[in-house]
Amino acid sequence: ASELGELGEAMVNSKFSQSQETSSDDYGLAFMKKHGYNVKAMETAFRKLEAQRGGKKGGAMDNMLSTHPDPGARADRMRDMAAK
């Protein structure tokens, strides 16, 4: 149980969680499109989360260990996907 081992485990788990969040975003957007909801709402929701953070970007280590992708990047992704 070394600190390096714990760091490695945290990084692996956070990337897995981020991947799940991205899949969830994709599913949510597809659901909204299929059922006629305003798909721009996904982008808006992530912009609100970004604003709550005060526009602060985490450092490289914070981003690697975060269980959720950056809300600004998620908003941009949803904007781009909604336009397709």
PDB file of C-alpha atoms in Angstrom:
ATOM      1  CA  ALA A   1       0.000   0.000   0.000  1.00  0.00           C
ATOM      2  CA  SER A   2       2.360   2.719  -1.177  1.00  0.00           C
ATOM      3  CA  GLU A   3       1.465   6.315  -1.986  1.00  0.00           C
ATOM      4  CA  LEU A   4       2.490   5.725  -5.583  1.00  0.00           C
ATOM      5  CA  GLY A   5       0.153   2.729  -5.776  1.00  0.00           C
ATOM      6  CA  GLU A   6      -2.693   4.784  -4.351  1.00  0.00           C
ATOM      7  CA  LEU A   7      -2.034   7.538  -6.888  1.00  0.00           C
ATOM      8  CA  GLY A   8      -2.051   5.026  -9.744  1.00  0.00           C
ATOM      9  CA  GLU A   9      -5.304   3.506  -8.525  1.00  0.00           C
ATOM     10  CA  ALA A  10      -6.911   6.950  -8.196  1.00  0.00           C
ATOM     11  CA  MET A  11      -5.884   7.850 -11.760  1.00  0.00           C
ATOM     12  CA  VAL A  12      -7.263   4.614 -13.211  1.00  0.00           C
ATOM     13  CA  ASN A  13     -10.534   4.953 -11.310  1.00  0.00           C
ATOM     14  CA  SER A  14     -10.989   8.613 -12.246  1.00  0.00           C
ATOM     15  CA  LYS A  15     -10.485   7.907 -15.967  1.00  0.00           C
ATOM     16  CA  PHE A  16     -13.009   5.073 -15.740  1.00  0.00           C
ATOM     17  CA  SER A  17     -15.483   7.432 -14.043  1.00  0.00           C
ATOM     18  CA  GLN A  18     -14.876  10.159 -16.622  1.00  0.00           C
ATOM     19  CA  SER A  19     -15.528   7.657 -19.402  1.00  0.00           C
ATOM     20  CA  GLN A  20     -18.801   6.673 -17.737  1.00  0.00           C
ATOM     21  CA  GLU A  21     -19.809  10.334 -17.435  1.00  0.00           C
ATOM     22  CA  THR A  22     -19.108  10.902 -21.132  1.00  0.00           C
ATOM     23  CA  SER A  23     -21.205   7.850 -22.030  1.00  0.00           C
ATOM     24  CA  SER A  24     -23.975   9.175 -19.812  1.00  0.00           C
ATOM     25  CA  ASP A  25     -23.822  12.559 -21.555  1.00  0.00           C
ATOM     26  CA  ASP A  26     -24.093  10.839 -24.944  1.00  0.00           C
ATOM     27  CA  TYR A  27     -27.070   8.771 -23.803  1.00  0.00           C
ATOM     28  CA  GLY A  28     -28.809  11.828 -22.358  1.00  0.00           C
ATOM     29  CA  LEU A  29     -28.380  13.825 -25.548  1.00  0.00           C
ATOM     30  CA  ALA A  30     -29.608  10.925 -27.717  1.00  0.00           C
ATOM     31  CA  PHE A  31     -32.631  10.511 -25.424  1.00  0.00           C
ATOM     32  CA  MET A  32     -33.439  14.204 -25.673  1.00  0.00           C
ATOM     33  CA  LYS A  33     -33.161  14.170 -29.473  1.00  0.00           C
ATOM     34  CA  LYS A  34     -35.324  11.059 -29.757  1.00  0.00           C
ATOM     35  CA  HIS A  35     -38.083  12.482 -27.574  1.00  0.00           C
ATOM     36  CA  GLY A  36     -38.071  16.015 -28.982  1.00  0.00           C
ATOM     37  CA  TYR A  37     -36.534  17.864 -26.042  1.00  0.00           C
ATOM     38  CA  ASN A  38     -34.454  21.008 -26.481  1.00  0.00           C
ATOM     39  CA  VAL A  39     -30.957  19.570 -26.846  1.00  0.00           C
ATOM     40  CA  LYS A  40     -29.383  22.945 -26.098  1.00  0.00           C
ATOM     41  CA  ALA A  41     -30.429  22.392 -22.468  1.00  0.00           C
ATOM     42  CA  MET A  42     -27.535  19.943 -21.996  1.00  0.00           C
ATOM     43  CA  GLU A  43     -25.017  22.606 -22.948  1.00  0.00           C
ATOM     44  CA  THR A  44     -26.782  25.135 -20.722  1.00  0.00           C
ATOM     45  CA  ALA A  45     -26.679  22.795 -17.718  1.00  0.00           C
ATOM     46  CA  PHE A  46     -22.940  22.248 -18.092  1.00  0.00           C
ATOM     47  CA  ARG A  47     -22.347  26.002 -18.527  1.00  0.00           C
ATOM     48  CA  LYS A  48     -24.125  26.531 -15.192  1.00  0.00           C
ATOM     49  CA  LEU A  49     -21.874  23.947 -13.533  1.00  0.00           C
ATOM     50  CA  GLU A  50     -18.869  25.697 -15.042  1.00  0.00           C
ATOM     51  CA  ALA A  51     -20.063  29.050 -13.682  1.00  0.00           C
ATOM     52  CA  GLN A  52     -20.455  27.591 -10.195  1.00  0.00           C
ATOM     53  CA  ARG A  53     -16.768  26.702 -10.288  1.00  0.00           C
ATOM     54  CA  GLY A  54     -16.066  30.359 -11.011  1.00  0.00           C
ATOM     55  CA  GLY A  55     -14.437  29.479 -14.319  1.00  0.00           C
ATOM     56  CA  LYS A  56     -11.511  27.963 -12.425  1.00  0.00           C
ATOM     57  CA  LYS A  57      -9.608  25.298 -14.270  1.00  0.00           C
ATOM     58  CA  GLY A  58      -7.968  22.607 -12.223  1.00  0.00           C
ATOM     59  CA  GLY A  59      -4.337  21.827 -12.675  1.00  0.00           C
ATOM     60  CA  ALA A  60      -3.223  18.824 -14.711  1.00  0.00           C
ATOM     61  CA  MET A  61      -3.199  16.612 -11.622  1.00  0.00           C
ATOM     62  CA  ASP A  62      -6.667  17.781 -10.536  1.00  0.00           C
ATOM     63  CA  ASN A  63      -8.031  16.989 -13.998  1.00  0.00           C
ATOM     64  CA  MET A  64      -6.416  13.546 -14.000  1.00  0.00           C
ATOM     65  CA  LEU A  65      -7.845  12.665 -10.595  1.00  0.00           C
ATOM     66  CA  SER A  66     -11.305  14.145 -11.139  1.00  0.00           C
ATOM     67  CA  THR A  67     -14.184  11.695 -11.445  1.00  0.00           C
ATOM     68  CA  HIS A  68     -16.007  14.098 -13.789  1.00  0.00           C
ATOM     69  CA  PRO A  69     -14.795  15.701 -17.007  1.00  0.00           C
ATOM     70  CA  ASP A  70     -14.402  19.490 -17.053  1.00  0.00           C
ATOM     71  CA  PRO A  71     -17.906  21.037 -17.313  1.00  0.00           C
ATOM     72  CA  GLY A  72     -16.755  23.593 -19.900  1.00  0.00           C
ATOM     73  CA  ALA A  73     -15.412  20.825 -22.127  1.00  0.00           C
ATOM     74  CA  ARG A  74     -18.636  18.860 -21.598  1.00  0.00           C
ATOM     75  CA  ALA A  75     -20.682  21.925 -22.601  1.00  0.00           C
ATOM     76  CA  ASP A  76     -18.592  22.400 -25.743  1.00  0.00           C
ATOM     77  CA  ARG A  77     -18.985  18.724 -26.626  1.00  0.00           C
ATOM     78  CA  MET A  78     -22.760  18.791 -26.140  1.00  0.00           C
ATOM     79  CA  ARG A  79     -23.002  21.984 -28.251  1.00  0.00           C
ATOM     80  CA  ASP A  80     -21.088  20.321 -31.063  1.00  0.00           C
ATOM     81  CA  MET A  81     -23.027  17.060 -30.879  1.00  0.00           C
ATOM     82  CA  ALA A  82     -26.405  18.837 -30.712  1.00  0.00           C
ATOM     83  CA  ALA A  83     -25.573  20.640 -33.960  1.00  0.00           C
ATOM     84  CA  LYS A  84     -25.130  17.354 -35.841  1.00  0.00           C
TER      85      LYS A  84
END
